[in-house]
Coordinates of C-alpha atoms and ligand atoms in Angstrom, one line a residue:
M57 CA -11.3 31.8 -5.8
R58 CA -11.6 33.3 -8.9
Y59 CA -10.2 30.9 -11.5
S60 CA -8.1 33.7 -13.3
E61 CA -6.5 34.3 -9.8
M62 CA -5.7 30.6 -9.3
F63 CA -2.6 28.6 -9.9
L64 CA -4.4 26.0 -11.8
P65 CA -2.4 24.6 -14.8
T66 CA -4.7 22.2 -16.7
E67 CA -3.5 20.1 -19.6
R68 CA -5.3 18.4 -22.2
E69 CA -2.2 16.1 -23.1
V70 CA -1.7 13.0 -21.2
P71 CA 1.8 12.9 -19.8
S72 CA 3.9 10.2 -21.3
D73 CA 5.3 8.8 -18.4
A74 CA 2.2 8.7 -16.5
E75 CA 1.3 4.7 -16.6
V76 CA -1.7 4.9 -14.0
I77 CA -4.9 7.2 -14.5
S78 CA -4.6 9.0 -11.3
H79 CA -1.0 9.8 -11.8
Q80 CA -2.6 11.2 -15.3
L81 CA -5.2 13.0 -14.0
M82 CA -3.3 14.5 -10.9
I83 CA -0.9 16.0 -13.6
R84 CA -3.8 17.1 -15.9
A85 CA -5.7 18.7 -13.4
G86 CA -2.9 20.5 -12.3
M87 CA -2.5 19.0 -8.7
I88 CA 1.0 17.9 -8.8
R89 CA 4.3 18.5 -10.7
K90 CA 7.3 16.4 -10.7
L91 CA 10.6 17.7 -9.6
T92 CA 12.7 14.6 -10.1
S93 CA 12.4 11.1 -10.0
G94 CA 10.1 9.9 -7.1
I95 CA 9.5 13.6 -5.6
Y96 CA 6.6 15.7 -6.3
S97 CA 5.1 19.3 -5.6
Y98 CA 1.8 19.8 -4.8
L99 CA 0.1 22.8 -6.6
P100 CA -2.6 24.4 -4.8
L101 CA -5.6 22.3 -6.0
G102 CA -3.7 19.4 -4.9
Y103 CA -2.5 20.3 -1.6
R104 CA -6.1 21.5 -0.9
V105 CA -7.2 17.7 -1.1
I106 CA -4.1 16.4 0.7
R107 CA -5.4 18.8 3.7
K108 CA -8.8 17.4 3.7
V109 CA -7.5 14.2 4.0
E110 CA -5.1 15.2 6.6
Q111 CA -8.2 16.9 8.5
I112 CA -10.3 13.7 8.4
I113 CA -7.4 11.8 9.5
R114 CA -6.8 14.1 12.8
E115 CA -10.5 14.1 13.4
E116 CA -10.5 10.6 13.5
M117 CA -7.2 10.0 15.3
N118 CA -8.5 12.7 18.2
R119 CA -11.4 10.9 18.4
A120 CA -9.7 7.7 19.0
G121 CA -7.7 9.1 22.1
A122 CA -4.6 10.1 20.0
E123 CA -2.4 12.8 20.6
E124 CA -0.6 14.4 17.5
V125 CA 3.2 15.4 17.7
Y126 CA 5.7 16.3 15.3
L127 CA 9.0 14.4 15.1
P128 CA 12.5 15.2 13.5
M129 CA 12.8 13.8 9.9
V130 CA 16.7 13.7 10.3
Q131 CA 17.7 10.8 12.7
P132 CA 21.0 9.7 14.0
R133 CA 22.7 6.6 13.0
E134 CA 23.0 5.5 17.1
L135 CA 19.3 5.1 17.7
W136 CA 19.1 3.0 14.4
E137 CA 22.1 1.0 15.7
E138 CA 20.1 0.3 18.8
S139 CA 17.2 -1.0 17.1
G140 CA 19.4 -3.1 14.7
R141 CA 18.0 -1.4 11.4
W142 CA 21.0 0.9 10.4
T143 CA 22.2 -2.3 8.6
L144 CA 19.0 -4.4 8.4
Y145 CA 16.9 -1.5 6.6
G146 CA 18.7 -1.7 3.3
K147 CA 18.9 0.8 0.6
E148 CA 15.5 2.5 1.0
L149 CA 17.2 3.9 4.1
L150 CA 19.0 7.1 2.9
R151 CA 22.1 7.5 5.1
F152 CA 24.1 10.6 5.1
K153 CA 27.0 12.4 6.9
D154 CA 26.8 16.1 8.2
R155 CA 30.0 18.3 8.6
H156 CA 31.0 16.9 11.8
D157 CA 31.0 13.2 10.2
R158 CA 28.3 12.0 12.2
E159 CA 26.1 10.0 10.5
S160 CA 22.1 10.3 10.0
C161 CA 19.6 9.2 7.9
L162 CA 16.1 10.6 6.7
G163 CA 13.2 8.8 8.3
P164 CA 11.7 6.5 6.4
T165 CA 9.4 5.6 9.4
H166 CA 9.5 7.0 13.0
E167 CA 9.7 3.7 15.7
E168 CA 13.3 4.6 16.9
V169 CA 12.4 8.4 17.6
I170 CA 9.3 7.8 19.2
T171 CA 10.5 4.7 21.6
D172 CA 13.3 7.1 22.1
L173 CA 11.3 10.1 23.2
V174 CA 9.1 7.7 25.5
R175 CA 11.4 5.6 27.2
H176 CA 12.9 8.8 28.7
E177 CA 9.4 10.2 29.9
I178 CA 7.1 7.3 30.7
K179 CA 8.1 5.7 33.9
T180 CA 5.1 3.7 35.4
Y181 CA 2.2 1.9 34.2
R182 CA 0.3 5.0 35.3
Q183 CA 1.2 6.8 32.6
L184 CA 0.1 4.1 30.0
P185 CA -1.6 3.8 27.6
R186 CA -0.4 6.5 25.2
I187 CA -1.0 6.8 21.5
L188 CA 0.9 9.4 19.7
Y189 CA 0.6 10.3 16.1
Q190 CA 2.1 12.8 13.5
I191 CA 1.5 13.7 9.7
Q192 CA 4.8 14.2 8.6
T193 CA 7.4 13.7 5.4
K194 CA 9.0 10.4 5.0
F195 CA 11.6 9.4 2.7
R196 CA 12.5 6.1 1.4
D197 CA 14.9 5.7 -1.4
E198 CA 12.3 3.4 -3.3
I199 CA 14.0 1.2 -6.0
R200 CA 11.3 1.9 -8.7
P201 CA 9.3 5.1 -8.1
R202 CA 6.3 5.1 -10.3
F203 CA 2.7 6.0 -10.5
G204 CA 3.2 9.7 -9.3
V205 CA 2.7 9.9 -5.7
M206 CA 1.5 6.4 -5.1
R207 CA 4.9 5.1 -5.0
C208 CA 7.2 8.0 -4.7
R209 CA 10.5 8.6 -2.7
E210 CA 9.7 11.6 -0.5
F211 CA 6.0 11.5 1.0
S212 CA 3.7 12.6 3.6
M213 CA 2.4 9.9 6.1
K214 CA 0.1 10.1 9.2
D215 CA 2.1 7.6 11.6
A216 CA 0.8 6.6 15.0
Y217 CA 2.5 4.7 17.6
S218 CA 0.6 3.2 20.6
F219 CA 2.5 2.1 24.0
D220 CA 0.9 -0.2 26.5
A221 CA 1.3 -1.9 29.6
G222 CA 0.9 -5.6 28.8
E223 CA -0.8 -7.7 25.8
D224 CA -4.1 -7.1 26.7
G225 CA -3.4 -3.0 26.5
V226 CA -2.0 -3.2 22.9
D227 CA -5.0 -5.1 21.9
I228 CA -7.1 -2.3 22.8
S229 CA -4.9 0.2 21.2
Y230 CA -4.9 -1.7 17.9
R231 CA -8.7 -2.1 17.8
K232 CA -9.2 1.6 18.4
M233 CA -6.6 2.2 15.6
F234 CA -8.1 -0.4 13.5
D235 CA -11.3 1.0 13.9
A236 CA -10.7 4.9 13.3
Y237 CA -8.8 3.5 9.8
N238 CA -12.3 2.1 9.0
R239 CA -13.9 5.3 9.7
I240 CA -11.0 7.5 7.7
F241 CA -11.2 5.3 4.6
T242 CA -15.0 5.6 4.7
R243 CA -15.1 9.1 5.2
C244 CA -12.8 9.5 2.3
G245 CA -15.5 7.6 0.2
L246 CA -13.3 4.7 -0.5
K247 CA -14.2 1.1 -1.3
F248 CA -11.7 -0.5 0.9
R249 CA -10.8 -3.8 2.6
P250 CA -8.5 -4.7 5.7
V251 CA -6.5 -7.8 5.1
E252 CA -4.1 -9.9 7.0
A253 CA -0.7 -8.9 6.1
D254 CA 2.9 -9.7 6.4
T255 CA 5.1 -7.3 9.0
G256 CA 8.0 -6.5 6.5
S257 CA 10.7 -4.5 8.0
I258 CA 8.7 -3.0 10.5
G259 CA 8.4 -6.3 12.3
G260 CA 6.1 -7.5 14.9
S261 CA 3.8 -10.3 15.6
F262 CA 0.4 -9.5 13.1
S263 CA -0.7 -6.6 11.0
H264 CA -3.5 -5.6 8.5
E265 CA -3.1 -3.6 5.5
F266 CA -6.2 -1.3 4.0
M267 CA -6.3 -2.1 0.5
V268 CA -8.4 0.0 -1.6
I269 CA -9.8 -2.4 -4.4
A270 CA -8.5 -1.2 -8.0
D271 CA -7.2 -3.1 -11.0
S272 CA -4.1 -0.8 -11.0
G273 CA -3.0 -1.8 -7.5
E274 CA 0.5 -3.4 -7.0
D275 CA -0.6 -5.8 -4.5
S276 CA -2.9 -8.8 -4.9
I277 CA -4.9 -9.7 -2.0
V278 CA -7.1 -13.2 -1.5
F279 CA -10.5 -13.1 0.1
C280 CA -12.9 -15.9 0.7
S281 CA -16.3 -16.1 -0.8
A282 CA -17.8 -17.6 2.1
C283 CA -16.1 -16.1 5.2
D284 CA -14.6 -12.6 6.1
Y285 CA -10.9 -14.2 5.7
A286 CA -9.1 -11.9 3.4
A287 CA -5.0 -11.3 3.3
N288 CA -2.7 -10.0 1.2
L289 CA -1.3 -12.5 -1.2
E290 CA 2.3 -12.1 0.2
K291 CA 0.6 -13.8 3.4
A292 CA -2.2 -16.0 2.3
E293 CA -2.1 -19.2 4.2
V294 CA -2.3 -22.5 2.3
S295 CA -3.5 -25.6 4.3
V296 CA -1.4 -28.6 4.6
P297 CA -3.0 -30.9 1.7
E298 CA -5.0 -33.9 3.0
K299 CA -4.0 -37.4 3.1
G300 CA -5.0 -39.1 0.1
D301 CA -4.0 -36.2 -2.1
H302 CA -1.2 -38.6 -3.9
Q303 CA -0.8 -40.4 -7.0
E304 CA 0.7 -43.8 -6.6
D305 CA 2.3 -45.5 -3.6
V306 CA 4.7 -47.4 -5.8
F307 CA 8.3 -45.9 -6.4
L308 CA 9.0 -46.2 -9.9
P309 CA 12.6 -46.7 -10.6
F310 CA 14.6 -43.9 -10.9
E311 CA 15.9 -42.8 -14.7
E312 CA 18.2 -40.0 -15.8
I313 CA 17.2 -38.3 -19.1
I314 CA 19.0 -36.2 -21.6
T315 CA 17.1 -33.1 -22.2
P316 CA 18.7 -31.0 -24.4
N317 CA 17.4 -27.2 -25.1
V318 CA 14.8 -27.8 -22.8
K319 CA 14.4 -24.9 -20.5
R320 CA 10.9 -23.9 -19.6
I321 CA 8.5 -26.0 -17.5
E322 CA 6.2 -26.4 -20.4
E323 CA 8.8 -27.5 -22.8
L324 CA 9.7 -30.3 -20.1
C325 CA 6.2 -31.1 -19.9
S326 CA 5.7 -32.0 -23.6
F327 CA 9.1 -33.4 -23.8
L328 CA 8.5 -36.1 -21.0
H329 CA 4.6 -36.3 -21.5
V330 CA 4.2 -35.3 -18.0
T331 CA 2.2 -32.2 -16.2
P332 CA 3.7 -29.4 -14.1
E333 CA 2.3 -31.3 -11.0
D334 CA 4.6 -34.1 -11.5
I335 CA 7.6 -31.6 -11.8
I336 CA 9.6 -30.3 -8.7
K337 CA 11.0 -27.0 -9.0
T338 CA 14.5 -26.8 -7.3
L339 CA 15.2 -22.8 -6.4
I340 CA 18.5 -22.1 -4.6
Y341 CA 18.5 -19.1 -2.2
E342 CA 21.0 -17.5 -0.5
A343 CA 20.0 -16.8 3.3
D344 CA 22.1 -14.7 5.3
D345 CA 24.8 -16.3 3.3
I346 CA 23.8 -19.9 3.5
P347 CA 22.4 -21.7 0.6
V348 CA 18.9 -23.3 0.6
A349 CA 17.3 -25.0 -1.7
V350 CA 13.4 -24.5 -2.2
L351 CA 11.2 -27.0 -3.6
V352 CA 8.3 -26.3 -5.0
R353 CA 5.6 -28.1 -7.6
G354 CA 6.2 -27.0 -11.3
D355 CA 3.0 -24.9 -11.4
D356 CA 3.8 -22.9 -8.0
E357 CA 5.6 -20.2 -7.3
V358 CA 7.7 -19.9 -4.4
N359 CA 6.3 -17.1 -1.7
E360 CA 10.0 -15.4 -0.9
I361 CA 8.4 -13.8 2.2
K362 CA 7.1 -17.1 3.3
V363 CA 10.5 -18.5 2.9
K364 CA 12.2 -15.6 4.4
N365 CA 9.5 -16.0 7.7
Y366 CA 10.3 -19.6 7.9
L367 CA 13.8 -19.5 8.2
G368 CA 13.9 -16.6 10.1
C369 CA 16.5 -14.9 7.9
N370 CA 17.5 -11.1 7.6
S371 CA 18.0 -11.3 3.8
L372 CA 17.0 -13.8 1.0
T373 CA 18.5 -13.4 -2.4
M374 CA 18.6 -16.0 -5.5
A375 CA 21.9 -17.5 -5.2
T376 CA 24.6 -16.3 -7.4
E377 CA 25.9 -18.5 -10.3
D378 CA 28.9 -19.5 -8.3
M379 CA 26.9 -20.4 -5.4
I380 CA 24.6 -22.4 -7.3
Y381 CA 27.8 -24.1 -9.1
D382 CA 29.1 -25.0 -5.8
V383 CA 26.0 -26.7 -4.7
T384 CA 25.0 -28.5 -7.5
G385 CA 27.9 -29.1 -9.5
A386 CA 26.3 -27.5 -12.5
P387 CA 25.3 -24.1 -14.2
R388 CA 21.9 -22.3 -13.2
G389 CA 18.8 -24.2 -14.8
F390 CA 19.8 -27.6 -13.8
A391 CA 19.2 -27.9 -9.9
G392 CA 17.4 -30.9 -8.0
A393 CA 17.2 -31.7 -4.6
V394 CA 19.3 -35.2 -5.0
G395 CA 22.9 -34.9 -3.9
I396 CA 22.4 -31.3 -3.6
K397 CA 24.9 -29.6 -0.9
A398 CA 22.7 -27.4 0.9
K399 CA 19.4 -27.5 3.3
I400 CA 16.2 -28.4 2.0
I401 CA 13.2 -27.2 2.6
A402 CA 9.8 -28.3 0.6
D403 CA 6.4 -26.8 -0.1
Y404 CA 3.7 -29.3 2.0
S405 CA 2.0 -29.7 -1.7
L406 CA 5.2 -32.1 -2.5
M407 CA 4.0 -34.4 0.7
N408 CA 2.7 -37.8 0.1
R409 CA 3.2 -37.4 -3.6
T410 CA 5.4 -39.8 -5.7
N411 CA 7.6 -40.1 -8.8
F412 CA 8.4 -36.8 -9.8
V413 CA 10.9 -35.2 -12.5
M414 CA 13.1 -32.6 -11.5
G415 CA 16.8 -31.3 -12.2
A416 CA 19.8 -33.6 -12.4
N417 CA 22.4 -31.4 -11.2
K418 CA 23.8 -32.1 -14.5
K419 CA 24.0 -29.5 -17.6
D420 CA 21.0 -31.0 -20.0
Y421 CA 19.6 -33.7 -18.1
H422 CA 16.9 -34.3 -15.9
I423 CA 15.8 -37.1 -13.5
K424 CA 12.4 -38.9 -13.5
N425 CA 10.7 -41.0 -10.8
V426 CA 12.5 -39.2 -7.8
N427 CA 11.3 -39.7 -4.6
V428 CA 11.3 -38.3 -1.1
G429 CA 12.6 -40.5 1.4
R430 CA 14.3 -42.9 -1.3
D431 CA 16.3 -40.6 -3.4
F432 CA 16.6 -37.5 -0.8
D433 CA 15.6 -36.2 2.3
V434 CA 14.1 -32.8 3.2
N435 CA 15.0 -31.0 6.0
A436 CA 11.4 -29.7 6.6
F437 CA 7.5 -29.6 4.7
A438 CA 6.2 -26.1 5.1
D439 CA 4.1 -23.4 3.7
L440 CA 6.4 -22.1 1.0
R441 CA 4.3 -21.3 -2.2
I442 CA 1.9 -18.6 -3.6
A443 CA -1.6 -19.3 -3.0
R444 CA -3.3 -20.2 -6.2
N445 CA -6.9 -20.2 -7.4
T446 CA -7.9 -23.6 -6.8
D447 CA -6.6 -23.5 -2.8
L448 CA -9.6 -23.5 -0.4
C449 CA -9.8 -20.8 2.7
I450 CA -7.5 -22.1 5.6
R451 CA -10.5 -20.9 7.9
C452 CA -13.7 -22.3 6.4
R453 CA -12.4 -24.3 3.3
G454 CA -14.6 -21.8 1.0
A455 CA -13.5 -20.7 -2.4
L456 CA -10.7 -18.1 -2.7
K457 CA -11.1 -15.1 -4.9
F458 CA -8.4 -12.9 -6.0
A459 CA -8.3 -9.1 -6.6
R460 CA -5.7 -6.0 -6.7
G461 CA -5.3 -3.5 -4.3
I462 CA -3.4 -0.5 -3.2
E463 CA -2.2 -0.5 0.3
V464 CA -3.2 2.5 1.9
G465 CA -2.9 2.1 5.5
H466 CA -1.1 -0.4 7.6
V467 CA -1.6 -1.5 11.1
F468 CA 1.1 -3.6 13.2
K469 CA 0.9 -5.2 16.6
L470 CA 4.6 -4.7 17.4
G471 CA 4.8 -5.9 20.7
E472 CA 8.2 -5.8 22.5
K473 CA 10.4 -5.5 19.3
Y474 CA 11.4 -1.9 19.8
S475 CA 10.7 -1.5 23.5
R476 CA 13.3 -4.6 24.1
A477 CA 15.9 -3.5 21.6
M478 CA 15.9 0.2 22.9
N479 CA 15.1 -0.5 26.8
A480 CA 11.8 1.4 26.9
T481 CA 10.4 0.2 30.2
Y482 CA 8.0 0.9 33.0
L483 CA 7.1 0.0 36.3
D484 CA 4.1 -2.4 36.7
Q485 CA 1.7 -2.4 39.6
N486 CA 4.2 -4.4 41.7
G487 CA 7.3 -2.0 41.0
K488 CA 8.6 -4.6 38.4
E489 CA 10.5 -3.6 35.5
Q490 CA 8.4 -4.5 32.3
F491 CA 8.9 -3.5 28.6
M492 CA 6.2 -1.6 27.0
V493 CA 4.0 -3.4 24.4
M494 CA 3.7 -1.3 21.2
G495 CA 1.8 -1.3 17.9
C496 CA 2.4 1.1 15.1
Y497 CA 0.0 2.8 12.3
G498 CA 0.7 4.4 9.2
I499 CA -1.6 6.1 6.3
G500 CA 0.1 7.4 3.3
I501 CA -1.8 10.6 2.3
G502 CA -0.6 11.1 -1.0
R503 CA -1.6 7.7 -2.1
T504 CA -4.7 7.7 -0.4
V505 CA -5.4 10.5 -2.6
A506 CA -4.3 9.1 -5.8
A507 CA -6.2 5.4 -4.7
S508 CA -9.4 7.6 -4.6
I509 CA -8.8 8.9 -8.0
E510 CA -8.5 5.6 -9.4
Q511 CA -11.6 4.5 -7.9
N512 CA -13.6 7.8 -8.6
H513 CA -12.9 8.9 -12.4
D514 CA -14.7 8.9 -15.6
G515 CA -13.5 9.7 -19.5
N516 CA -13.6 13.4 -18.7
G517 CA -11.7 13.3 -15.4
I518 CA -11.8 13.2 -11.8
I519 CA -15.1 12.8 -9.8
W520 CA -14.2 14.0 -5.9
P521 CA -16.1 12.3 -3.2
L522 CA -17.6 15.5 -1.4
P523 CA -15.6 15.2 2.1
I524 CA -12.1 15.5 0.2
A525 CA -13.0 17.7 -2.9
P526 CA -10.5 20.6 -3.1
Y527 CA -13.7 23.0 -3.6
H528 CA -17.8 22.3 -3.6
V529 CA -18.6 24.4 -6.5
M530 CA -17.7 25.8 -9.7
I531 CA -19.7 28.4 -10.8
T532 CA -19.4 28.9 -14.9
P533 CA -20.8 32.1 -16.4
V534 CA -21.2 31.4 -20.1
N535 CA -20.2 34.6 -21.2
V536 CA -18.8 36.9 -18.9
K537 CA -19.1 39.8 -21.5
D538 CA -23.0 39.6 -20.8
E539 CA -23.4 42.3 -18.1
S540 CA -26.7 40.1 -16.3
V541 CA -24.9 37.1 -16.5
R542 CA -21.4 38.5 -15.1
R543 CA -23.6 40.3 -12.2
A544 CA -25.9 37.2 -11.5
S545 CA -22.2 35.0 -11.2
E546 CA -20.6 37.6 -8.8
S547 CA -23.8 37.6 -6.8
L548 CA -24.1 34.0 -6.3
Y549 CA -20.1 33.8 -5.6
F550 CA -20.6 36.1 -2.9
D551 CA -23.6 34.3 -1.2
L552 CA -21.9 30.9 -1.4
S553 CA -18.7 32.6 0.0
E554 CA -20.4 34.1 2.9
K555 CA -21.9 30.6 4.0
N556 CA -18.2 29.1 3.8
I557 CA -19.1 27.2 0.9
E558 CA -15.9 26.6 -1.0
V559 CA -16.6 27.7 -4.4
I560 CA -14.5 29.0 -7.7
L561 CA -15.9 31.5 -10.0
D562 CA -14.7 30.6 -13.5
E563 CA -14.9 34.4 -14.8
R564 CA -12.4 33.7 -17.1
D565 CA -13.3 34.9 -20.8
E566 CA -13.1 31.5 -22.5
R567 CA -15.7 29.5 -24.5
A568 CA -17.9 28.0 -22.4
G569 CA -17.0 24.3 -23.9
V570 CA -13.1 25.3 -22.3
K571 CA -14.6 26.0 -18.9
F572 CA -16.8 22.9 -18.9
M573 CA -13.7 20.7 -19.8
D574 CA -11.7 22.0 -16.9
A575 CA -14.7 21.9 -14.4
D576 CA -15.1 17.9 -15.2
L577 CA -11.3 17.7 -15.5
V578 CA -10.7 19.0 -11.9
G579 CA -13.8 16.9 -10.8
I580 CA -15.6 19.5 -8.8
P581 CA -18.9 17.9 -7.5
L582 CA -21.2 20.6 -8.5
R583 CA -21.2 23.0 -11.5
V584 CA -23.5 25.9 -11.8
T585 CA -23.9 27.2 -15.3
I586 CA -25.2 31.0 -15.6
G587 CA -26.6 31.8 -19.2
S588 CA -28.3 34.7 -20.4
K589 CA -31.1 32.4 -21.9
K590 CA -32.4 30.6 -18.6
L591 CA -31.3 33.5 -16.4
S592 CA -34.0 35.7 -18.1
R593 CA -36.3 33.2 -16.9
E594 CA -34.8 33.4 -13.4
T595 CA -33.1 30.0 -13.5
V596 CA -29.7 28.3 -13.4
E597 CA -28.5 24.7 -14.4
V598 CA -26.5 22.7 -11.9
K599 CA -24.6 19.8 -13.1
I600 CA -23.8 17.0 -10.6
R601 CA -20.4 15.4 -11.5
K602 CA -20.9 12.3 -9.8
S603 CA -24.5 11.1 -11.8
G604 CA -24.0 13.5 -14.6
E605 CA -27.7 14.6 -13.9
V606 CA -28.6 18.0 -15.0
I607 CA -30.9 20.1 -13.0
D608 CA -32.8 23.5 -13.3
V609 CA -32.8 25.5 -10.0
S610 CA -34.6 29.0 -9.7
L611 CA -32.2 31.6 -8.6
E612 CA -33.9 32.1 -5.5
G613 CA -33.4 28.7 -4.5
I614 CA -29.9 28.0 -5.6
V615 CA -28.2 28.7 -2.6
N616 CA -30.4 26.4 -0.3
F617 CA -30.3 23.7 -3.1
I618 CA -26.3 23.5 -2.8
T619 CA -26.3 23.7 1.0
R620 CA -28.6 21.0 1.4
F621 CA -26.6 19.0 -1.2
I622 CA -23.5 19.6 0.5
R623 CA -24.9 18.9 4.0
E624 CA -26.6 15.5 3.0
D625 CA -23.6 14.3 1.0
V626 CA -21.1 14.6 3.8
Ligands
LIG2112 P1 4.7 -1.0 0.0 O1 4.6 -2.2 0.4 O2 3.6 -0.1 -0.9 O3 6.1 -0.5 -0.4 P2 5.2 -0.5 2.9 O4 4.3 -1.6 3.3 O5 6.7 -0.5 2.9 O6 4.3 0.0 1.5 P3 4.3 1.1 5.5 O7 5.8 0.9 6.0 O8 3.4 0.1 5.7 O9 4.6 0.8 3.9 O10 3.9 2.6 5.5 C1 2.9 3.0 5.7 C2 2.0 3.5 4.6 O11 2.7 4.3 4.0 C3 1.7 2.5 3.5 O12 0.3 2.1 3.8 C4 1.3 3.3 2.3 O13 0.4 4.0 2.3 C5 2.6 4.8 2.5 N1 3.6 4.5 1.8 C6 4.3 3.7 1.9 N2 5.4 3.8 1.1 C7 5.2 4.7 -0.1 C8 5.6 5.2 -1.0 N3 6.6 5.2 -1.6 N4 5.1 6.2 -1.7 C9 4.0 6.8 -1.2 N5 3.2 6.2 -0.1 C10 4.1 5.1 0.4
LIG2113 MG1 2.6 -1.7 4.5

């Protein structure tokens, strides 16, 4: 393309609402523009990158034996009623009525639609396994859209679904997708890591997220320094403390203490001369309308996902002031387990420990030397807290490390969740009806592009990995008014285009400095600068965006140099 004919509005200013670097650079490099909250248009440069990522995904999906389909975005309520998600999905599901008053939603994901399609067409084990995928728009009415296309409301996803006869089959399909994801993200030039993950509203028995390691990531990941265990912090399991991890065997006398104006854990520690490990925090939750008290140590945080999974409830929210009053008899901030009118579950770290401090269920009071068994009973001990850096790996007891990550892909083994709910069956070899065993596999296309920018940029702009670069080469004539410079530039532009090399000719009548800044900002891997001085010696200058290296190449050898660079880098 000729630069002057391109719709490429670059900007020098950092947009004020863009917090993360990828969002800033996607705006500045003229890749995206915001229409309204969480909804973006892709401009030509941005869309070229999207298409490159899609192409890599298509190649790897097809290679793994998946077939491409295209499913509707508008989905009828009845299907979502069948899976039970019409009510369970929450406010991210955008529901609406058509002119006949029929209710539908905009698909945030496509398990229902694909299961409906497959249950009508597949009847016997001979038609299995099947892996179908699509690249299509999703809508999720995210509560806090942010970071540009990283967390938006309308976005494009590659979603694949596998259908198998039996557990062994789904394990093979899962592996195929898992391996394909590794190849896709490697080809996109990302540094990433698959981690064990929670299954969330999609459901199923286990899953992995593909995390791009980046400080700006919204997810925390935990990985072992000794073995290959890695998990989302939401999921990271914590081992049961070994016996002997306790303070004293003697139960000291129970005491009630007035603690006026003591609110935070630190204040309580200094007031009572104790450490946070001596304190039990009692948090009251509402689990499907039922109050549950969750106990963790003063220095720990409740992992609500673990609590939700442990209770098997559909919704888990912090209890309202009214509910807290009902179960404790006191306002928020003074809850304790003694005498509370709620089911009590306690984190494993409270086992085998004695003489705790906790809220007294009475305004401005705490109690000291509280003991499980003597002063209150718990319904169960379980793994309910967020892992901390002193925890050891549950597999090998190695030291744990923490990092931030951006979830770009997610693979789930769904099992029979949807096939049972929606009656998707097949006849097995013995003519017996069985539920299909499913898996589902998603990649956020725009988020993958943004994550790549998070990992590949410098102070001047984006540094595209070659396989997803919007163009390979930018030709920058220093002075377009110089006839020999103009001619050499046009001729190189022609030669590269002939070889199907994706090239921009910046023939704008602008200062060289402006052109260089734009080339760096939009991150084209190679810049060929053509100036009269070097041209008189039959040479041009090549700058490699990634390394910053500047090389003089003869006019005669330049096409070869570029072809070789592109071939070797891919
Ligand atoms: P998150 O935890 O970030 O909200 P999710 O777990 O709900 O994501 P999945 O249902 O696993 O997302 O969707 C598959 C992929 O779709 C994600 O791995 C991510 O790349 C992408 N994705 C999900 N939500 C968004 C969003 N709001 N904006 C852009 N991409 C998204
Ligand atoms: Mg996910």
